[in-house]
Short mmCIF file of C-alpha atoms in Angstrom, two decimals:
data_model
loop_
_atom_site.label_atom_id
_atom_site.label_comp_id
_atom_site.label_asym_id
_atom_site.label_seq_id
_atom_site.Cartn_x
_atom_site.Cartn_y
_atom_site.Cartn_z
CA MET A 1233 -45.20 73.82 -28.89
CA ASP A 1234 -47.46 76.58 -30.14
CA SER A 1235 -46.92 75.53 -33.75
CA LEU A 1236 -47.31 71.85 -32.95
CA SER A 1237 -50.47 72.31 -30.89
CA GLY A 1238 -52.50 72.55 -34.09
CA ILE A 1239 -51.17 69.15 -35.16
CA PHE A 1240 -50.88 67.23 -31.89
CA PRO A 1241 -52.82 67.63 -28.63
CA SER A 1242 -50.70 69.08 -25.81
CA ASN A 1243 -50.86 65.86 -23.78
CA VAL A 1244 -49.42 63.92 -26.73
CA ILE A 1245 -46.53 66.40 -27.02
CA VAL A 1246 -45.82 65.98 -23.30
CA GLU A 1247 -45.75 62.19 -23.68
CA ILE A 1248 -43.33 62.46 -26.61
CA LEU A 1249 -41.00 64.82 -24.75
CA ALA A 1250 -41.09 62.62 -21.64
CA CYS A 1251 -39.63 59.76 -23.69
CA LEU A 1252 -36.56 61.71 -24.78
CA PRO A 1253 -33.15 61.05 -23.21
CA ALA A 1254 -31.35 63.77 -21.27
CA ARG A 1255 -29.28 65.50 -23.94
CA PRO A 1256 -32.04 66.02 -26.57
CA LEU A 1257 -34.37 67.10 -23.76
CA VAL A 1258 -31.97 69.83 -22.67
CA ARG A 1259 -31.71 71.05 -26.28
CA CYS A 1260 -35.52 71.21 -26.47
CA ARG A 1261 -35.45 73.86 -23.74
CA CYS A 1262 -34.01 76.25 -26.36
CA VAL A 1263 -36.92 75.81 -28.81
CA SER A 1264 -39.22 78.39 -27.21
CA LYS A 1265 -40.19 80.00 -23.93
CA SER A 1266 -43.24 77.76 -23.64
CA TRP A 1267 -41.12 74.63 -24.05
CA ARG A 1268 -38.59 75.90 -21.51
CA SER A 1269 -41.43 76.58 -19.08
CA LEU A 1270 -42.96 73.14 -19.64
CA LEU A 1271 -39.68 71.29 -19.23
CA SER A 1272 -39.02 73.14 -15.96
CA GLU A 1273 -42.38 72.24 -14.42
CA PRO A 1274 -42.03 69.86 -11.44
CA TYR A 1275 -44.81 67.61 -12.75
CA PHE A 1276 -42.98 67.14 -16.07
CA VAL A 1277 -39.63 66.47 -14.40
CA THR A 1278 -41.31 63.90 -12.12
CA LYS A 1279 -42.96 62.28 -15.15
CA TRP A 1280 -39.61 62.15 -16.97
CA LEU A 1281 -37.83 60.66 -13.96
CA ASN A 1282 -40.50 57.97 -13.64
CA ARG A 1283 -40.45 56.93 -17.29
CA GLY A 1284 -39.66 53.33 -18.21
CA GLY A 1285 -35.89 53.71 -18.39
CA THR A 1286 -33.37 53.20 -15.64
CA SER A 1287 -30.15 55.13 -15.21
CA LEU A 1288 -27.12 53.39 -13.75
CA LEU A 1289 -24.37 55.30 -12.00
CA VAL A 1290 -21.01 53.59 -12.46
CA VAL A 1291 -18.42 54.63 -9.88
CA PRO A 1292 -14.76 53.96 -10.79
CA LEU A 1293 -12.57 52.37 -8.15
CA GLU A 1294 -9.20 53.04 -9.75
CA TRP A 1295 -7.19 56.07 -8.66
CA GLU A 1296 -6.57 57.33 -12.19
CA ASN A 1297 -10.33 57.73 -12.83
CA ARG A 1298 -11.56 58.20 -9.30
CA ASP A 1299 -13.43 61.49 -9.90
CA LYS A 1300 -15.14 60.47 -13.15
CA CYS A 1301 -18.40 58.56 -12.92
CA SER A 1302 -20.39 57.24 -15.87
CA LEU A 1303 -24.14 57.67 -16.22
CA VAL A 1304 -25.68 54.96 -18.40
CA PHE A 1305 -29.33 54.68 -19.43
CA GLU A 1306 -30.52 51.11 -19.50
CA SER A 1307 -33.33 51.42 -22.03
CA VAL A 1308 -32.33 54.51 -24.01
CA SER A 1309 -29.48 54.09 -26.46
CA ILE A 1310 -27.67 57.37 -25.81
CA GLY A 1311 -24.42 55.78 -24.68
CA LYS A 1312 -22.94 57.11 -21.49
CA GLU A 1313 -22.33 60.51 -19.93
CA ASN A 1314 -19.54 61.54 -17.57
CA LEU A 1315 -20.43 62.85 -14.14
CA THR A 1316 -17.77 64.30 -11.89
CA LEU A 1317 -17.63 63.21 -8.27
CA PRO A 1318 -16.32 66.38 -6.55
CA LEU A 1319 -13.94 64.86 -4.00
CA ARG A 1320 -11.43 67.15 -2.35
CA ASN A 1321 -9.48 64.38 -0.64
CA ARG A 1322 -7.17 61.99 -2.46
CA LEU A 1323 -9.44 58.97 -2.16
CA PHE A 1324 -9.13 55.71 -4.05
CA SER A 1325 -10.89 52.33 -3.97
CA LEU A 1326 -14.36 53.87 -3.81
CA SER A 1327 -17.24 51.53 -3.03
CA VAL A 1328 -21.00 52.15 -2.99
CA VAL A 1329 -22.67 51.30 0.33
CA GLY A 1330 -26.23 52.23 -0.65
CA SER A 1331 -28.60 54.98 -1.74
CA SER A 1332 -31.83 56.65 -0.68
CA GLY A 1333 -35.09 55.56 -2.26
CA ASP A 1334 -35.06 58.49 -4.71
CA SER A 1335 -31.28 58.20 -5.23
CA ALA A 1336 -30.84 61.81 -4.07
CA LEU A 1337 -28.31 60.56 -1.54
CA ILE A 1338 -25.58 57.99 -2.15
CA CYS A 1339 -23.29 56.60 0.55
CA LEU A 1340 -19.70 55.79 -0.48
CA THR A 1341 -16.58 54.58 1.27
CA GLY A 1342 -13.03 55.21 0.13
CA LEU A 1343 -9.41 54.90 1.22
CA SER A 1344 -6.61 57.44 1.40
CA TYR A 1345 -2.92 56.64 1.87
CA VAL A 1346 -1.52 57.40 5.34
CA ARG A 1347 1.77 55.56 5.64
CA ARG A 1348 3.42 52.34 4.54
CA SER A 1349 1.26 49.97 6.56
CA ALA A 1350 -1.98 51.92 7.00
CA SER A 1351 -4.76 53.48 4.93
CA LYS A 1352 -7.43 55.84 6.26
CA LEU A 1353 -11.07 54.97 5.62
CA ALA A 1354 -13.57 57.74 4.77
CA VAL A 1355 -17.38 57.57 4.59
CA ILE A 1356 -19.02 60.07 2.23
CA LEU A 1357 -22.59 61.14 1.43
CA TRP A 1358 -23.06 62.51 -2.10
CA ASN A 1359 -26.09 64.07 -3.77
CA PRO A 1360 -25.50 63.57 -7.52
CA PHE A 1361 -28.41 65.89 -8.36
CA THR A 1362 -26.91 68.92 -6.59
CA GLY A 1363 -23.24 67.95 -6.48
CA GLU A 1364 -23.05 68.25 -2.68
CA VAL A 1365 -20.58 66.02 -0.83
CA LYS A 1366 -20.37 65.50 2.92
CA ALA A 1367 -17.55 63.62 4.66
CA LEU A 1368 -18.87 62.01 7.83
CA GLY A 1369 -15.72 62.28 9.91
CA ASN A 1370 -14.62 59.70 12.49
CA GLU A 1371 -12.34 58.15 9.90
CA GLY A 1372 -11.20 54.60 10.62
CA PHE A 1373 -8.01 52.84 9.60
CA ILE A 1374 -7.09 49.66 7.77
CA TYR A 1375 -3.76 48.21 8.89
CA CYS A 1376 -1.96 45.99 6.43
CA HIS A 1377 1.48 44.38 6.85
CA HIS A 1378 1.95 43.29 3.25
CA ARG A 1379 1.07 46.37 1.19
CA PRO A 1380 0.41 50.04 1.92
CA LEU A 1381 -2.76 50.39 -0.16
CA CYS A 1382 -4.69 47.28 0.70
CA SER A 1383 -8.24 47.51 -0.66
CA GLU A 1384 -9.07 43.79 -0.78
CA SER A 1385 -11.06 43.76 2.46
CA LEU A 1386 -12.86 47.02 1.69
CA ILE A 1387 -13.88 46.30 -1.89
CA GLN A 1388 -13.85 42.56 -2.36
CA GLY A 1389 -15.37 41.97 1.05
CA TYR A 1390 -12.84 39.44 2.32
CA SER A 1391 -10.84 39.30 5.49
CA SER A 1392 -7.49 39.08 3.72
CA GLY A 1393 -4.74 37.49 5.77
CA CYS A 1394 -2.55 40.59 5.56
CA CYS A 1395 -4.99 42.96 7.31
CA ASN A 1396 -5.28 43.43 11.07
CA GLN A 1397 -8.47 45.45 10.74
CA TYR A 1398 -11.30 46.10 8.28
CA HIS A 1399 -14.79 47.63 8.28
CA VAL A 1400 -18.22 46.82 6.85
CA HIS A 1401 -21.02 49.36 6.41
CA GLY A 1402 -24.74 49.67 5.89
CA PHE A 1403 -26.88 52.67 4.86
CA GLY A 1404 -30.59 53.25 5.36
CA TYR A 1405 -33.44 55.58 6.25
CA GLU A 1406 -35.46 55.81 9.48
CA PRO A 1407 -38.87 57.27 8.50
CA ASN A 1408 -40.12 58.01 12.03
CA ALA A 1409 -37.15 60.26 12.73
CA ARG A 1410 -36.83 61.30 9.06
CA ASP A 1411 -33.17 60.49 9.36
CA TYR A 1412 -30.54 58.79 7.21
CA LYS A 1413 -28.11 56.56 9.09
CA VAL A 1414 -24.87 54.69 8.47
CA VAL A 1415 -23.82 51.69 10.57
CA ARG A 1416 -20.18 50.60 10.70
CA ILE A 1417 -18.84 47.34 12.16
CA THR A 1418 -15.10 47.19 12.83
CA TYR A 1419 -13.37 43.81 12.65
CA SER A 1420 -9.98 43.50 14.31
CA ARG A 1421 -7.24 41.06 15.30
CA GLY A 1422 -6.14 43.40 18.07
CA ILE A 1423 -2.39 43.90 18.21
CA ALA A 1424 -1.48 40.40 17.02
CA ARG A 1425 0.23 39.91 13.70
CA PRO A 1426 -1.69 38.15 10.89
CA GLY A 1427 -2.11 34.45 11.53
CA ASP A 1428 -1.59 34.78 15.30
CA SER A 1429 -5.24 35.38 16.17
CA LEU A 1430 -8.70 35.26 14.62
CA ILE A 1431 -10.26 38.39 13.26
CA ARG A 1432 -13.61 39.17 14.89
CA PRO A 1433 -16.21 41.95 15.27
CA TRP A 1434 -14.84 44.47 17.70
CA HIS A 1435 -16.88 47.66 17.66
CA VAL A 1436 -20.18 49.03 16.25
CA GLU A 1437 -20.95 52.69 15.46
CA VAL A 1438 -23.97 54.50 14.00
CA TYR A 1439 -23.94 57.87 12.21
CA SER A 1440 -27.07 60.07 12.17
CA LEU A 1441 -27.33 62.69 9.41
CA ARG A 1442 -29.95 64.66 11.36
CA LYS A 1443 -27.68 64.90 14.40
CA ASP A 1444 -24.48 64.89 12.32
CA THR A 1445 -22.78 62.67 14.90
CA TRP A 1446 -21.36 59.17 15.27
CA THR A 1447 -22.58 57.18 18.28
CA SER A 1448 -20.61 54.25 19.62
CA LEU A 1449 -22.60 51.14 20.54
CA GLY A 1450 -19.47 49.70 22.12
CA ARG A 1451 -18.32 46.11 22.09
CA THR A 1452 -20.95 43.92 20.52
CA PHE A 1453 -22.36 40.52 21.41
CA PHE A 1454 -22.57 39.94 17.66
CA LYS A 1455 -19.87 37.36 16.79
CA ARG A 1456 -20.53 36.39 13.18
CA MET A 1457 -18.39 37.16 10.14
CA ILE A 1458 -19.51 39.70 7.54
CA ARG A 1459 -17.58 40.41 4.36
CA GLY A 1460 -18.31 43.58 2.42
CA ASN A 1461 -20.83 46.41 2.66
CA SER A 1462 -24.58 45.84 2.75
CA ARG A 1463 -26.47 46.43 -0.49
CA ALA A 1464 -29.84 45.27 0.84
CA PHE A 1465 -31.94 47.75 2.85
CA VAL A 1466 -35.36 46.16 3.44
CA ASN A 1467 -38.00 46.54 6.16
CA GLY A 1468 -36.08 49.29 7.94
CA SER A 1469 -32.92 47.19 8.26
CA VAL A 1470 -29.65 46.64 6.43
CA HIS A 1471 -28.73 43.02 5.72
CA TRP A 1472 -25.52 41.06 5.24
CA LEU A 1473 -24.72 37.44 4.43
CA THR A 1474 -22.86 35.94 7.40
CA SER A 1475 -20.85 32.89 8.38
CA PRO A 1476 -19.86 31.51 11.81
CA THR A 1477 -16.09 31.72 11.20
CA GLU A 1478 -13.63 33.45 8.92
CA ASP A 1479 -13.25 30.62 6.40
CA ALA A 1480 -16.74 29.07 6.58
CA PRO A 1481 -19.38 29.43 3.84
CA TYR A 1482 -22.38 31.70 4.34
CA ASP A 1483 -25.16 30.06 6.32
CA SER A 1484 -27.52 32.89 7.30
CA ILE A 1485 -28.41 36.60 7.05
CA VAL A 1486 -28.05 39.17 9.80
CA ALA A 1487 -30.08 42.39 9.97
CA PHE A 1488 -29.37 45.69 11.72
CA GLY A 1489 -32.46 47.81 12.44
CA MET A 1490 -31.93 51.55 11.88
CA GLU A 1491 -34.68 52.63 14.28
CA GLU A 1492 -33.65 50.29 17.13
CA GLU A 1493 -29.94 50.64 16.31
CA SER A 1494 -29.44 46.99 17.14
CA PHE A 1495 -29.05 43.59 15.50
CA GLY A 1496 -32.20 41.58 14.93
CA GLU A 1497 -32.74 37.86 14.77
CA VAL A 1498 -30.67 35.86 12.31
CA ILE A 1499 -32.59 35.13 9.09
CA GLU A 1500 -32.31 31.67 7.56
CA LEU A 1501 -31.24 31.11 3.96
CA PRO A 1502 -33.27 29.00 1.50
CA ARG A 1503 -33.27 25.28 2.22
CA LEU A 1504 -30.06 23.45 1.42
CA GLU A 1505 -31.66 21.24 -1.24
CA SER A 1506 -32.59 24.38 -3.17
CA LEU A 1507 -29.00 25.63 -2.94
CA SER A 1508 -27.24 22.31 -3.51
CA GLN A 1509 -25.71 23.23 -6.88
CA PHE A 1510 -24.83 26.79 -5.89
CA SER A 1511 -21.83 28.11 -3.99
CA LEU A 1512 -22.15 29.98 -0.68
CA ASN A 1513 -18.42 30.31 -0.31
CA PRO A 1514 -17.58 34.03 0.13
CA ARG A 1515 -15.21 33.88 -2.83
CA GLY A 1516 -18.06 32.41 -4.88
CA LYS A 1517 -19.56 35.91 -4.94
CA ALA A 1518 -22.97 35.11 -3.45
CA THR A 1519 -24.61 38.42 -2.56
CA LEU A 1520 -27.81 40.02 -1.28
CA SER A 1521 -29.89 42.50 -3.24
CA VAL A 1522 -33.43 43.90 -3.38
CA SER A 1523 -36.14 42.78 -5.81
CA CYS A 1524 -39.37 44.82 -5.86
CA GLY A 1525 -38.93 45.74 -2.20
CA SER A 1526 -38.13 42.18 -1.08
CA LEU A 1527 -34.89 40.61 0.09
CA ALA A 1528 -33.15 38.70 -2.72
CA LEU A 1529 -30.25 36.25 -2.75
CA ILE A 1530 -27.97 35.85 -5.78
CA ALA A 1531 -25.69 32.78 -5.96
CA PHE A 1532 -23.54 31.22 -8.68
CA GLY A 1533 -22.96 27.60 -9.58
CA ILE A 1534 -20.40 25.52 -7.69
CA TRP A 1535 -18.71 24.20 -10.82
CA ASN A 1536 -19.14 27.14 -13.20
CA ARG A 1537 -19.78 30.87 -13.09
CA GLU A 1538 -22.11 30.80 -16.10
CA GLU A 1539 -25.03 29.61 -13.97
CA CYS A 1540 -26.87 31.90 -11.55
CA GLY A 1541 -29.86 31.50 -9.24
CA ILE A 1542 -32.00 34.27 -7.73
CA TRP A 1543 -34.20 33.64 -4.67
CA VAL A 1544 -36.72 36.15 -3.28
CA MET A 1545 -38.12 36.20 0.27
CA LYS A 1546 -41.84 36.75 -0.36
CA GLU A 1547 -42.70 37.35 3.32
CA TYR A 1548 -40.05 39.18 5.27
CA GLY A 1549 -38.41 37.12 8.01
CA VAL A 1550 -40.19 33.89 7.07
CA ALA A 1551 -37.65 31.34 5.85
CA GLU A 1552 -40.37 29.17 4.26
CA SER A 1553 -41.27 32.05 1.92
CA TRP A 1554 -37.96 31.91 0.02
CA THR A 1555 -38.84 31.29 -3.63
CA LYS A 1556 -36.42 30.51 -6.42
CA GLN A 1557 -37.56 33.09 -8.90
CA HIS A 1558 -34.96 32.77 -11.67
CA HIS A 1559 -32.38 30.28 -12.90
CA ILE A 1560 -30.06 31.93 -15.40
CA VAL A 1561 -27.69 30.01 -17.66
CA LEU A 1562 -25.40 32.36 -19.57
CA PRO A 1563 -23.85 31.52 -22.95
CA ILE A 1564 -20.70 29.37 -22.78
CA GLY A 1565 -17.69 31.55 -22.22
CA SER A 1566 -19.64 34.28 -20.41
CA THR A 1567 -17.79 33.77 -17.14
CA VAL A 1568 -18.93 36.09 -14.36
CA ARG A 1569 -16.59 37.62 -11.83
CA GLY A 1570 -19.43 38.85 -9.61
CA ALA A 1571 -22.98 40.23 -9.40
CA LEU A 1572 -23.43 43.92 -8.63
CA GLY A 1573 -27.15 43.74 -7.87
CA LEU A 1574 -30.60 43.88 -9.47
CA THR A 1575 -32.12 46.89 -11.22
CA GLY A 1576 -35.66 48.07 -10.65
CA HIS A 1577 -36.63 46.77 -14.08
CA GLY A 1578 -35.85 43.08 -13.68
CA LYS A 1579 -32.24 42.95 -14.80
CA ILE A 1580 -29.11 41.72 -13.07
CA LEU A 1581 -25.85 43.66 -13.32
CA LEU A 1582 -22.79 41.46 -13.79
CA ARG A 1583 -19.07 42.16 -13.83
CA MET A 1584 -17.52 39.69 -16.27
CA ILE A 1585 -14.16 37.96 -16.14
CA ASP A 1586 -12.87 40.31 -18.88
CA GLU A 1587 -13.87 43.30 -16.68
CA LYS A 1588 -16.85 44.35 -18.80
CA LEU A 1589 -20.09 45.50 -17.18
CA VAL A 1590 -23.14 43.77 -18.65
CA CYS A 1591 -26.86 43.76 -17.98
CA CYS A 1592 -28.79 40.48 -18.18
CA ASP A 1593 -32.59 40.30 -18.41
CA VAL A 1594 -33.68 37.72 -15.84
CA GLU A 1595 -36.68 36.68 -17.95
CA ASP A 1596 -35.25 36.08 -21.44
CA MET A 1597 -31.55 35.91 -20.41
CA GLN A 1598 -30.61 38.42 -23.09
CA ILE A 1599 -27.26 40.04 -22.32
CA SER A 1600 -26.46 43.62 -23.29
CA GLU A 1601 -23.11 45.31 -22.81
CA ILE A 1602 -23.29 48.63 -20.96
CA GLY A 1603 -20.17 50.07 -22.55
CA ILE A 1604 -18.01 50.09 -19.41
CA GLN A 1605 -14.65 48.34 -19.56
CA GLY A 1606 -12.62 47.96 -16.38
CA GLY A 1607 -8.87 47.93 -16.45
CA SER A 1608 -8.05 45.87 -13.38
CA PRO A 1609 -9.04 42.44 -12.04
CA GLU A 1610 -9.28 43.95 -8.53
CA SER A 1611 -12.83 45.31 -8.79
CA SER A 1612 -12.51 48.23 -11.17
CA PHE A 1613 -15.98 49.74 -10.75
CA ASP A 1614 -19.12 49.69 -8.63
CA VAL A 1615 -22.69 50.41 -9.75
CA ILE A 1616 -25.84 51.87 -8.19
CA ASP A 1617 -29.31 51.98 -9.78
CA LEU A 1618 -30.69 55.55 -9.81
CA GLY A 1619 -34.12 54.48 -11.03
CA GLY A 1620 -35.27 57.05 -13.60
CA GLY A 1621 -33.16 59.84 -12.18
CA ASP A 1622 -30.66 61.80 -14.21
CA PRO A 1623 -28.20 63.94 -12.23
CA THR A 1624 -27.37 65.95 -15.36
CA LEU A 1625 -30.74 67.68 -15.02
CA ARG A 1626 -29.35 69.26 -11.82
CA ASN A 1627 -32.43 69.10 -9.61
CA GLN A 1628 -34.77 71.01 -11.92
CA ALA A 1629 -37.76 69.85 -9.86
CA GLY A 1630 -36.56 72.10 -7.07
CA ARG A 1631 -36.15 69.38 -4.45
CA GLY A 1632 -33.95 70.32 -1.53
CA SER A 1633 -30.95 68.15 -0.82
CA PRO A 1634 -31.20 65.79 2.18
CA LEU A 1635 -27.73 67.01 3.12
CA THR A 1636 -29.12 70.48 3.86
CA VAL A 1637 -32.86 70.01 4.43
CA LEU A 1638 -32.57 67.44 7.22
CA ASN A 1639 -30.17 69.59 9.21
CA LEU A 1640 -32.47 72.61 9.01
CA GLN A 1641 -35.55 70.87 10.40
#
């Protein structure tokens, strides 16, 4: 920097360095002591993390690759980097529940084999910036009569006919208590064999990271069907699409408030005339996401999976404020298996029928391949948007991990 300062002002050099991707930036630390000092400054790291690009963390769901994640930068063409998820247990079928606002804490669920008809469910908190992993204990079970490693209910979000029990989760932050929480709803058929009784919500639990305990809320008055984990934390609550019965299409949204630790009022979906050409059948892959801090609904066409609509609730809790923000028509042959959410930079992540992960700009509908190829039709990866964060920098800003800081306060 000393030699360049006579050519470029120091603020210009900082702007140039802040635009570099992770690997060249790390190499720049070896140029001189002054560069190493600059690149270690918290203000520079914060500036780099908040640059225009977005990093996507791709979590593999297959056992063979279960400890290898991919880090992909959306707007910087550096390809992908591998990031190891340091799991001690033999977990498979990982699924992302949610993440903290700064992506310093990611909540995952996973299964481990127990015996022929049962798998054990684990809930994990992971800080990708420090490598810390915390298993939350109180492990539940999924009982399946047809196969020993049934992951359909956990990952795909369906109540498959072979399972007597499954769980759905939500993850969020309570600012007043400065506490991260996980809510788990257990659905069960009791002791009846599949087909003999309806599956229904049976039990609700909440985990507090500050207290490091699970609290049972007991049997719940909540009777609606939820399929899959919540990916929409808005207004202090986690949200799920719901239906009145096991086989019915989605007809509303239910919210669980982290501060109150209770279910709120049911939120209405956009008006039926707005949704007339879109499918709300659970197997149609309609899902909830977050767009610029607002609740968003993603739904696909009834007759084809090349058409997608995105609605945003402009005023939280007000059904009349639902606005159809985007109508995406993909090129013919670009059949979508499911949406994995929206990024913070106006793009939708899609898992295609050929198991490729692609990113589609909601404004110009330009599709770009991310470079991830799944190997199985049964949900081969999950994705979380880390914003501008890059775990390979290993917390150079000196931030403490929520896994340790919260428990020391």
